[in-house]
Short mmCIF file of C-alpha atoms in Angstrom, two decimals:
data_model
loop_
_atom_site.label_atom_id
_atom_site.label_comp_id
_atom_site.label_asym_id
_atom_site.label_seq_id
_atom_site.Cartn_x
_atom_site.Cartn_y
_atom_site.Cartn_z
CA UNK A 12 -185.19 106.21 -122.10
CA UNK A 13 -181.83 107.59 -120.47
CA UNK A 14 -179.76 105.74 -118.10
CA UNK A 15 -177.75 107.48 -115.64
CA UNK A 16 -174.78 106.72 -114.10
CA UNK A 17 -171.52 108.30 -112.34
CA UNK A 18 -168.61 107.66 -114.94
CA UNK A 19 -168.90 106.42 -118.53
CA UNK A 20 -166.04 104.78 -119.89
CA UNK A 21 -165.55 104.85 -123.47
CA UNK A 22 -164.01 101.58 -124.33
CA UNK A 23 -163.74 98.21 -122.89
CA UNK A 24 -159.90 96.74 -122.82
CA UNK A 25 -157.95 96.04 -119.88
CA UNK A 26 -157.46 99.53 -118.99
CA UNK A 27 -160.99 100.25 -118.84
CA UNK A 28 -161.95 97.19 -116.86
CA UNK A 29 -159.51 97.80 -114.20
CA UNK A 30 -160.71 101.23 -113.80
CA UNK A 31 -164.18 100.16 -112.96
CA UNK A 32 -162.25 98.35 -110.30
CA UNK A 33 -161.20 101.26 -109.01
CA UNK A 34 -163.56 103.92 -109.29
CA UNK A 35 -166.30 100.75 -107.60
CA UNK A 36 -163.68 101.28 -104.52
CA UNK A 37 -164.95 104.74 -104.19
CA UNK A 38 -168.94 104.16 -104.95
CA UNK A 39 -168.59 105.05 -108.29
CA UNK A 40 -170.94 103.10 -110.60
CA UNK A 41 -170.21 102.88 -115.08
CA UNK A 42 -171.33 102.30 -117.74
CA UNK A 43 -168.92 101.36 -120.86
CA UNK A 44 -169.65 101.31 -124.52
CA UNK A 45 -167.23 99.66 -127.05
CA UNK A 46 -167.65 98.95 -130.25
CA UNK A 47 -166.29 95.65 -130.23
CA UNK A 48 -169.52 93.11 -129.06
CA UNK A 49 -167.41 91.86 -126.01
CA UNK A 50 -164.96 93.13 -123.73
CA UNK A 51 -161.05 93.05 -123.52
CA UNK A 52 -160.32 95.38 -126.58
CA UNK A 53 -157.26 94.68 -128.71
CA UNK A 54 -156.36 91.47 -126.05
CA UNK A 55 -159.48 90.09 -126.81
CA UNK A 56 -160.26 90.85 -130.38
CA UNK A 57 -156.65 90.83 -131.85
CA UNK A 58 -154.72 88.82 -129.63
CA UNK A 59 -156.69 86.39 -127.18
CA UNK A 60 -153.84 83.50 -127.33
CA UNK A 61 -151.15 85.50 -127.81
CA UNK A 62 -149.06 85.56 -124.13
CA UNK A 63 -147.84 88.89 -122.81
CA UNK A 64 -144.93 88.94 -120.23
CA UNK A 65 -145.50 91.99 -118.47
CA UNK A 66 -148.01 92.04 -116.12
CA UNK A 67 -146.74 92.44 -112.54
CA UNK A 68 -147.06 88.66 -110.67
CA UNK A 69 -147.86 86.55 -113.87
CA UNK A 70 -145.26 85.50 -115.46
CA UNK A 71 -147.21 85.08 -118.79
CA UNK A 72 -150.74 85.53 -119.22
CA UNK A 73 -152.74 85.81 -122.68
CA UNK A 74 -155.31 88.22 -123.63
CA UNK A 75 -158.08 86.20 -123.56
CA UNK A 76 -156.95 85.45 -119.95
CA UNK A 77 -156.50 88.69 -118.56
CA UNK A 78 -159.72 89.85 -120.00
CA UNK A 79 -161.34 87.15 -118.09
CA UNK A 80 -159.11 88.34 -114.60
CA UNK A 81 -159.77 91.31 -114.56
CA UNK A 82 -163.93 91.23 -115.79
CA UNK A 83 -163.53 88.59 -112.46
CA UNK A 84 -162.49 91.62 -110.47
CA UNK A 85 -164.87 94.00 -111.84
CA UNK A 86 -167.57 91.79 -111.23
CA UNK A 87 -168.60 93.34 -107.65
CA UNK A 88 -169.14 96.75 -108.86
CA UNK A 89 -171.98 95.48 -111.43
CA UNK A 90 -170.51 97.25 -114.46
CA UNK A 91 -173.12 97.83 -117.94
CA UNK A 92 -171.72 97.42 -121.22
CA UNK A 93 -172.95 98.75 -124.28
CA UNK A 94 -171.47 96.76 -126.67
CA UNK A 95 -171.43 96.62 -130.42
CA UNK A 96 -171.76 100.52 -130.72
CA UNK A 97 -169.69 103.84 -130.14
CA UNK A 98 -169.88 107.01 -128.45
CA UNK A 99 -171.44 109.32 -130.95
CA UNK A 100 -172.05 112.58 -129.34
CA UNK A 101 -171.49 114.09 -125.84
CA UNK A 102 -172.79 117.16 -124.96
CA UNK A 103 -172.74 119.52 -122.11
CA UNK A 104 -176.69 118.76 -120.08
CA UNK A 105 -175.89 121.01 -117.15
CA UNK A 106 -172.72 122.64 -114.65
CA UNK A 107 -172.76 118.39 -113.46
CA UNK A 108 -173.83 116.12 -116.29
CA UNK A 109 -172.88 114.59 -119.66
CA UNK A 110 -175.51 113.99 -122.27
CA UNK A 111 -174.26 111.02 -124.36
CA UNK A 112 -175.56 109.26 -127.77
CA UNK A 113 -174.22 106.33 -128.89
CA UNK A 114 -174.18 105.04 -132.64
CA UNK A 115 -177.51 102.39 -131.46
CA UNK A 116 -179.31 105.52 -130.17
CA UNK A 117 -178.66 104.65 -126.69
CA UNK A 118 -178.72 108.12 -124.16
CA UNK A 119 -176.37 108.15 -120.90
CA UNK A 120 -176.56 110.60 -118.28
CA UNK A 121 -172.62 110.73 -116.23
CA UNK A 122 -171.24 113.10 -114.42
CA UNK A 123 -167.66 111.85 -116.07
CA UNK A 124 -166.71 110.59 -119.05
CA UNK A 125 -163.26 108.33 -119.12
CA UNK A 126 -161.93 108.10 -122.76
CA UNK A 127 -159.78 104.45 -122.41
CA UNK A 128 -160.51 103.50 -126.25
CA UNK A 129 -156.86 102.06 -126.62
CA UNK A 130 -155.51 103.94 -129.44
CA UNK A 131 -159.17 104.37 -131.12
CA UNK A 132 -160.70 101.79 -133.66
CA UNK A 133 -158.82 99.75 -135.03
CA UNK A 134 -159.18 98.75 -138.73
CA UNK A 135 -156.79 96.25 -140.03
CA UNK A 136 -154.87 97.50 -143.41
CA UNK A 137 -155.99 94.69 -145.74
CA UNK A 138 -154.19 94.17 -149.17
CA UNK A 139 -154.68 95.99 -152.04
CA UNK A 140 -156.74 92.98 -153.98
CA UNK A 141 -159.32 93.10 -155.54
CA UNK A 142 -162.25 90.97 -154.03
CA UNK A 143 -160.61 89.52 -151.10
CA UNK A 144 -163.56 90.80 -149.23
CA UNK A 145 -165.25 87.67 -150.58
CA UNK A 146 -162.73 85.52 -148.68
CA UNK A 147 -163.24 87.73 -145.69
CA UNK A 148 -163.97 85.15 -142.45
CA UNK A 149 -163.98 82.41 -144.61
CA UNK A 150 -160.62 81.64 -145.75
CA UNK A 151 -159.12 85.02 -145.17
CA UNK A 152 -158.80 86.45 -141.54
CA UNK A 153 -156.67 89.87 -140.45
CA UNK A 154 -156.39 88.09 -136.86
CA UNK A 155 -156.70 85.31 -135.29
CA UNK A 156 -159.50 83.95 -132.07
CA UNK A 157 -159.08 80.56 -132.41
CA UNK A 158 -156.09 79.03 -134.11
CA UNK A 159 -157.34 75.59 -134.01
CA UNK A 160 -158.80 75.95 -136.66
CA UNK A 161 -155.59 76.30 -138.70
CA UNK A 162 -154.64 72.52 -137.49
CA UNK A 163 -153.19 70.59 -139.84
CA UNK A 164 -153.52 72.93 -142.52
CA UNK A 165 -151.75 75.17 -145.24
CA UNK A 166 -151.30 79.05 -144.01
CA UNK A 167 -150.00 81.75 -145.69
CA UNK A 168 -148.80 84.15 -143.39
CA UNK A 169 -148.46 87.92 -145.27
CA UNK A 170 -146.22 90.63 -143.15
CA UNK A 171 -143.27 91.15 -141.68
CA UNK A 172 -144.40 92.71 -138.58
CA UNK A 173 -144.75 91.33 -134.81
CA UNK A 174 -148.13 89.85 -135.52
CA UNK A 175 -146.76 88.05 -138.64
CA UNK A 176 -143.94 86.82 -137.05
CA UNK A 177 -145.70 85.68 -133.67
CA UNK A 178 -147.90 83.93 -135.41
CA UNK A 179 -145.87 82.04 -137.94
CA UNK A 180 -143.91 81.00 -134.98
CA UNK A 181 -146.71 79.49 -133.04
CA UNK A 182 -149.03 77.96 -135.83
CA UNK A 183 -145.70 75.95 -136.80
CA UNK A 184 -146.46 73.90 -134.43
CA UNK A 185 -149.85 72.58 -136.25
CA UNK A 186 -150.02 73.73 -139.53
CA UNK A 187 -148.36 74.40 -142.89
CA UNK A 188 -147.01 77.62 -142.81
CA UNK A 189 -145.60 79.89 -145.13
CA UNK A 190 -144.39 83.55 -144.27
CA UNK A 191 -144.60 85.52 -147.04
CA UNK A 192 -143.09 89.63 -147.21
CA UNK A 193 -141.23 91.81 -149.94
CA UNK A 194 -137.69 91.16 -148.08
CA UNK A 195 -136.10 89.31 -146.12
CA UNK A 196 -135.65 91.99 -142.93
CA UNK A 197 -138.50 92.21 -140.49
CA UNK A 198 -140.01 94.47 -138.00
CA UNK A 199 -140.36 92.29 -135.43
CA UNK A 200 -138.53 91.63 -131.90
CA UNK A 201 -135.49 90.06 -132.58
CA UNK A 202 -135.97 87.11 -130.52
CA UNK A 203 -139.28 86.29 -133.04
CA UNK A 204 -137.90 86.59 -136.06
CA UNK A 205 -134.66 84.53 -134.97
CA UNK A 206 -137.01 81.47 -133.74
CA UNK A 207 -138.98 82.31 -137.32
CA UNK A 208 -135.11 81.73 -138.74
CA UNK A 209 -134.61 78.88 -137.22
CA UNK A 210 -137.45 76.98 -137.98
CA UNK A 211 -136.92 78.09 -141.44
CA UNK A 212 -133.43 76.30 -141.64
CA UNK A 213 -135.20 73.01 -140.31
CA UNK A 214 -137.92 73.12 -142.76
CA UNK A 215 -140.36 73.77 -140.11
CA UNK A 216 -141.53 77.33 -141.64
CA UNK A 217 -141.05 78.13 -145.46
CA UNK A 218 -140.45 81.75 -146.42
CA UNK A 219 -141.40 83.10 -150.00
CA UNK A 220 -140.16 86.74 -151.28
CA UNK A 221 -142.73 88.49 -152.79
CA UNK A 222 -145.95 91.14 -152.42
CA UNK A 223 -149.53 89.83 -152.89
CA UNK A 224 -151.29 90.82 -156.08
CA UNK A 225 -154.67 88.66 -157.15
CA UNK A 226 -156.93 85.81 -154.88
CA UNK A 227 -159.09 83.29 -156.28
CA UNK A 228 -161.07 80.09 -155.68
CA UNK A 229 -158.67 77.28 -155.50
CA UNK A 230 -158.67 73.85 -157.59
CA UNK A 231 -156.88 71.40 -155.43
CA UNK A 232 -156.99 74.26 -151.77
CA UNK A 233 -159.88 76.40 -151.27
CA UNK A 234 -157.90 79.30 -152.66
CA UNK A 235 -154.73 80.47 -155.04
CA UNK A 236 -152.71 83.23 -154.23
CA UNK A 237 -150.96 84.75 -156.83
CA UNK A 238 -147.33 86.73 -156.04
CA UNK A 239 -144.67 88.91 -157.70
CA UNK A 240 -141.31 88.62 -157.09
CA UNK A 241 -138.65 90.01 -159.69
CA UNK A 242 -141.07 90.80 -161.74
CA UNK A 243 -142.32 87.08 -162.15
CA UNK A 244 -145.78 86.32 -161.07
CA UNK A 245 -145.93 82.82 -158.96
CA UNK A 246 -149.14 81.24 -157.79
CA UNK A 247 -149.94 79.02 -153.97
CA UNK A 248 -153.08 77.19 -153.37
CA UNK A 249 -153.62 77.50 -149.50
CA UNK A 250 -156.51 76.77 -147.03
CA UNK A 251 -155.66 80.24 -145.48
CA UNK A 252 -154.58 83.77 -146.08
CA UNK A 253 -153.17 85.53 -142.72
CA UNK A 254 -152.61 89.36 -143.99
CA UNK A 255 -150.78 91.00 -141.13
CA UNK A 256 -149.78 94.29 -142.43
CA UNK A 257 -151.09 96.41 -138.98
CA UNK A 258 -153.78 98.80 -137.95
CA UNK A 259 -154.67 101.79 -138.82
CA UNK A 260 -156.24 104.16 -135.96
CA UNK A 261 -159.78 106.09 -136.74
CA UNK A 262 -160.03 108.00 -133.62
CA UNK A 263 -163.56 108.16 -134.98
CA UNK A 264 -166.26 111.00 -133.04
CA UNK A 265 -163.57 111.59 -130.50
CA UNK A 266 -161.75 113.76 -132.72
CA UNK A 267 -164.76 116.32 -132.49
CA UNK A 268 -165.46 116.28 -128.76
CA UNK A 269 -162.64 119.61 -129.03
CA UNK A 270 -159.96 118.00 -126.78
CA UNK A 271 -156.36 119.17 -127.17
CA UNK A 272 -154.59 116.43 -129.45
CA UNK A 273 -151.13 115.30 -129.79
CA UNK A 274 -151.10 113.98 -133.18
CA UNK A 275 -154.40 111.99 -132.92
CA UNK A 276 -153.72 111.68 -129.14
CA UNK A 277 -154.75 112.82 -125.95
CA UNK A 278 -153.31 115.31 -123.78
CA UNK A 279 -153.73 114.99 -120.26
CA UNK A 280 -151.97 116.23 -116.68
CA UNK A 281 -150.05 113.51 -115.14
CA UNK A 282 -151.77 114.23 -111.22
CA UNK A 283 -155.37 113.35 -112.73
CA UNK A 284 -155.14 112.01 -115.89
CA UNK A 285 -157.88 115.06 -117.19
CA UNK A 286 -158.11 116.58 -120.25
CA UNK A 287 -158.44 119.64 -120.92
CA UNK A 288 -161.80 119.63 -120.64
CA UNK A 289 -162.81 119.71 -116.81
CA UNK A 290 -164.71 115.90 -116.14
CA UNK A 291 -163.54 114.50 -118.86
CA UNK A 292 -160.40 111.89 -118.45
CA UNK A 293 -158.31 110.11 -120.60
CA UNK A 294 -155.95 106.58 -119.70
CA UNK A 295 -154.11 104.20 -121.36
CA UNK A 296 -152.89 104.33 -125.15
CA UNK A 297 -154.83 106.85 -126.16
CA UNK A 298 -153.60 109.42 -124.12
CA UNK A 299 -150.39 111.50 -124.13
CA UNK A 300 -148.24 113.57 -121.81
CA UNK A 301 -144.20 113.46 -121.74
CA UNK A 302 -142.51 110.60 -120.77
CA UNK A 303 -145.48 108.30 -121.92
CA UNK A 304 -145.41 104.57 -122.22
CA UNK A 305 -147.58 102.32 -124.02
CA UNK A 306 -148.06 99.75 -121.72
CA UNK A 307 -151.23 98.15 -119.81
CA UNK A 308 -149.29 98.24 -116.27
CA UNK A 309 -148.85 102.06 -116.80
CA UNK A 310 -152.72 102.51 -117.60
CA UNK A 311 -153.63 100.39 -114.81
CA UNK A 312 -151.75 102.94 -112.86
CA UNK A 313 -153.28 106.28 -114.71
CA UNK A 314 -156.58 104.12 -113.79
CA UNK A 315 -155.73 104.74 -110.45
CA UNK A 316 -155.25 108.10 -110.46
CA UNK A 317 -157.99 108.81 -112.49
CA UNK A 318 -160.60 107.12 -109.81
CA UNK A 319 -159.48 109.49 -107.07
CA UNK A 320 -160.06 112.46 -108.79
CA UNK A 321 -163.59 111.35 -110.59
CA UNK A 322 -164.38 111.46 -106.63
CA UNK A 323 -164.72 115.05 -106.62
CA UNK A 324 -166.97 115.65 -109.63
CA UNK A 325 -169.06 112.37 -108.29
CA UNK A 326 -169.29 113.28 -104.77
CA UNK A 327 -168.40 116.87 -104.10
CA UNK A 328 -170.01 117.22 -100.70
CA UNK A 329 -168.20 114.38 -99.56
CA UNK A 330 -164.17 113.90 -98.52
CA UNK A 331 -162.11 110.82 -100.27
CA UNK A 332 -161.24 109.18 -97.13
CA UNK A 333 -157.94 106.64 -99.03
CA UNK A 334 -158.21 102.86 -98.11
CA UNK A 335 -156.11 100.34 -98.82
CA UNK A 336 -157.63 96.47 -100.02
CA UNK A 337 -155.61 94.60 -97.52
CA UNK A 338 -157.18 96.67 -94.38
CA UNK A 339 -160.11 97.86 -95.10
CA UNK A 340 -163.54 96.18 -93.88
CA UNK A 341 -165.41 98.51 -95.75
CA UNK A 342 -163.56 97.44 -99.56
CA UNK A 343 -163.43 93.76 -98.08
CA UNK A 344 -167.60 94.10 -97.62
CA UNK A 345 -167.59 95.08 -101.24
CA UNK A 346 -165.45 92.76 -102.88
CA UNK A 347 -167.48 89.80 -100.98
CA UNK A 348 -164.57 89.24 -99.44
CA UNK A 349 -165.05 87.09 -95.37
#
C-alpha cells in the first residue's frame, strides 16, 4: 500500500525537523525516513550529551535536547517517520509526483523530495583489529548515549580528534580515563585539548603514546588492550574501549538519483535551496554552493527557504500569502497557540 504525502524528507536531524516546522506553516504535510530508528541524526545518535554553543537564544543546549525542542515544535504538523530504513529508489510517477522505495519496501507518493541526510550515513572508522566486533556494544562503543555507564570505571579513550578529546574531558569527571593516540599533537579545538592538558598535569587524565594493535578478554578487567609504541608492544586491562578515529560518509543510493555533486555533495541555488533536478531540494550538510557553512543555524535558515518554494510544486493554483508567527491568527490556530 502507498502513502502519499506533499514533501518527503530524507533524513531526520535537526535540519530536517525544523523544516517540517516550516513547510506545516504553509499546509505542507511529510513524511521522513532515516535510517537511524529515532530522530535527531548525528545530535542524537553521536552526540546526545555533548553541549553545542551555537544555537541562537540558548546559550548551551545538547543534542539530545534540541532533538527533543524542536520534535516539540514539529509536533502540530503530525509528521510520519519511517525509521530504521533508507531511501532506496525514487523515480519519476508523473509531470507532479515522486515514486519512492525505501530499503523495508515501504512506497511514498510526494510531490517533493527534501534531501537533509546530514552529510549521508555515517559509519564510524573502527580500528584495524582483528575481532573487536566481538566487543562491539559490550565493552567497545564508537560513541557514546549514555555515559553513566562509564561511572567509576577504567576507559580507554583512542583518537586525537574533537570527539576523543571532548570526551576524555568530560568522563574525567567519573571515570578512569586514559587517552590514548600515536603523538602527542591533536586535532581538536584548542580550548579541549588544553583542559585535556591540564588535567593531565594533575593526574586527573593519563595519556599513553601508542596505536592499537590486538583486543582480548581480560583477567583482572573485562578486556586487555595491547599497544605499540617504539616498537615495544605494552598491554592495559580496561572496562572500556572508546575508538574515536571519525566517520566516514556513504552517501549511499543518493549518489544514483543523477544530482550534480560537489565531491560527494550537493549542489544547490542559494534562492531555493533546489537541485538541479526541478522538486527535488537539498539543506543542511549535505548540500553545497559557495560560501557554505556547516552549521545547524545556517540549515535552519536554507529550511526556510526551502518551505517557500516547495509551495509552488505543492500548491500551484494557489498564491504564498507570507505570515509571520507573532501576528498571524491563522499560524497561531495551528500551533495550538490561545
Amino acid at each position: 500500500m502507498e502513502d502519499k504525502t506533499d514533501v518527503l524528507i530524507v533524513g531526520a536531524g535537526p535540519v530536517a525537523l525544523f523544516a517540517i516546522f516550516e513547510l506545516g506553516l504553509l499546509n505542507i504535510k511529510c513524511h521522513l525516513v532515516d535510517n537511524l530508528d529515532k530522530p535527531g541524526g548525528q545530535c542524537s545518535e553521536l552526540y546526545p550529551e555533548k553541549p553545542i554553543y551555537d544555537i541562537p537564544a540558548r546559550v548551551m543546549i545538547t543534542g539530545q535536547e534540541l532533538t527533543d525542542e524542536l520534535m516539540k515544535q514539529a509536533k502540530p504538523f503530525e509528521p510520519i517517520f519511517h525509521l530504521g530504513q533508507q531511501v532506496e529508489k525514487i523515480l519519476k510517477k508523473n509531470e507532479k509526483e515522486w515514486l519512492i522505495e525505501t530499503s523495508n519496501g515501504k512506497t511514498i507518493i510526494a510531490k517533493c523530495i527534501v534531501i537533509a541526510a546530514g552529510a549521508g550515513s555515517f559509519v564510524p572508522r573502527k580500528p584495524p583489529i582483528e575481532g573487536i566486533e566481538n566487543y562491539e556494544n559490550k565493552n567497545v562503543f564508537y560513541s557514546i548515549k549514555d555515559k553513566s555507564i562509564f561511572k567509576n570505571k577504567t576507559v580507554l579513550i583512542a583518537g586525537g580528534g574533537d570527539s576523543a578529546l571532548d570526551w576524555t574531558n568530560e568522563l574525567s569527571n567519573i571515570a578512569d580515563v586514559k587517552l590514548i593516540h600515536r603523538r602527542k599533537e591533536f586535532r581538536a579545538a584548542p580550548d579541549s585539548v588544553n583542559k585535556m592538558l591540564e588535567l593531565e598535569n594533575k593526574n586527573l587524565v593519563t595519556f599513553m603514546l601508542g596505536q592499537l594493535t590486538k583486543i582480548k578478554q581480560g583477567k583482572a578487567k573485562p578486556i586487555e588492550v595491547h599497544f605499540t609504541h617504539d616498537n615495544k608492544i605494552n598491554k592495559i586491562e580496561i572496562d572500556y574501549l572508546l575508538p574515536f578515529f571519525g566517520l566516514k560518509m556513504e552517501l549511499g543510493p543518493i549518489a544514483n538519483w543523477g544530482l550534480n555533486l560537489n565531491q560527494n555533495l550537493i549542489e544547490v541555488d542559494t534562492e531555493k535551496f533546489e537541485t538541479s533536478t526541478p522538486s527535488i531540494f537539498s539543506i543542511g550538510d549535505i548540500n553545497y554552493y559557495p560560501g557554505k557553512l556547516k552549521l545547524i543555524l545556517s540549515g535552519f535558515h536554507e529550511a526556510a527557504l526551502m518551505a517557500q518554494a516547495c509551495f509552488k510544486y505543492c500548491y500551484p493554483d494557489k498564491k504564498n500569502i507570507f505570515r509571520y508567527t507573532t501576528s498571524s491568527k491563522d499560524l497561531h490556530k495551528k500551533l495550538g497557540i490561545k
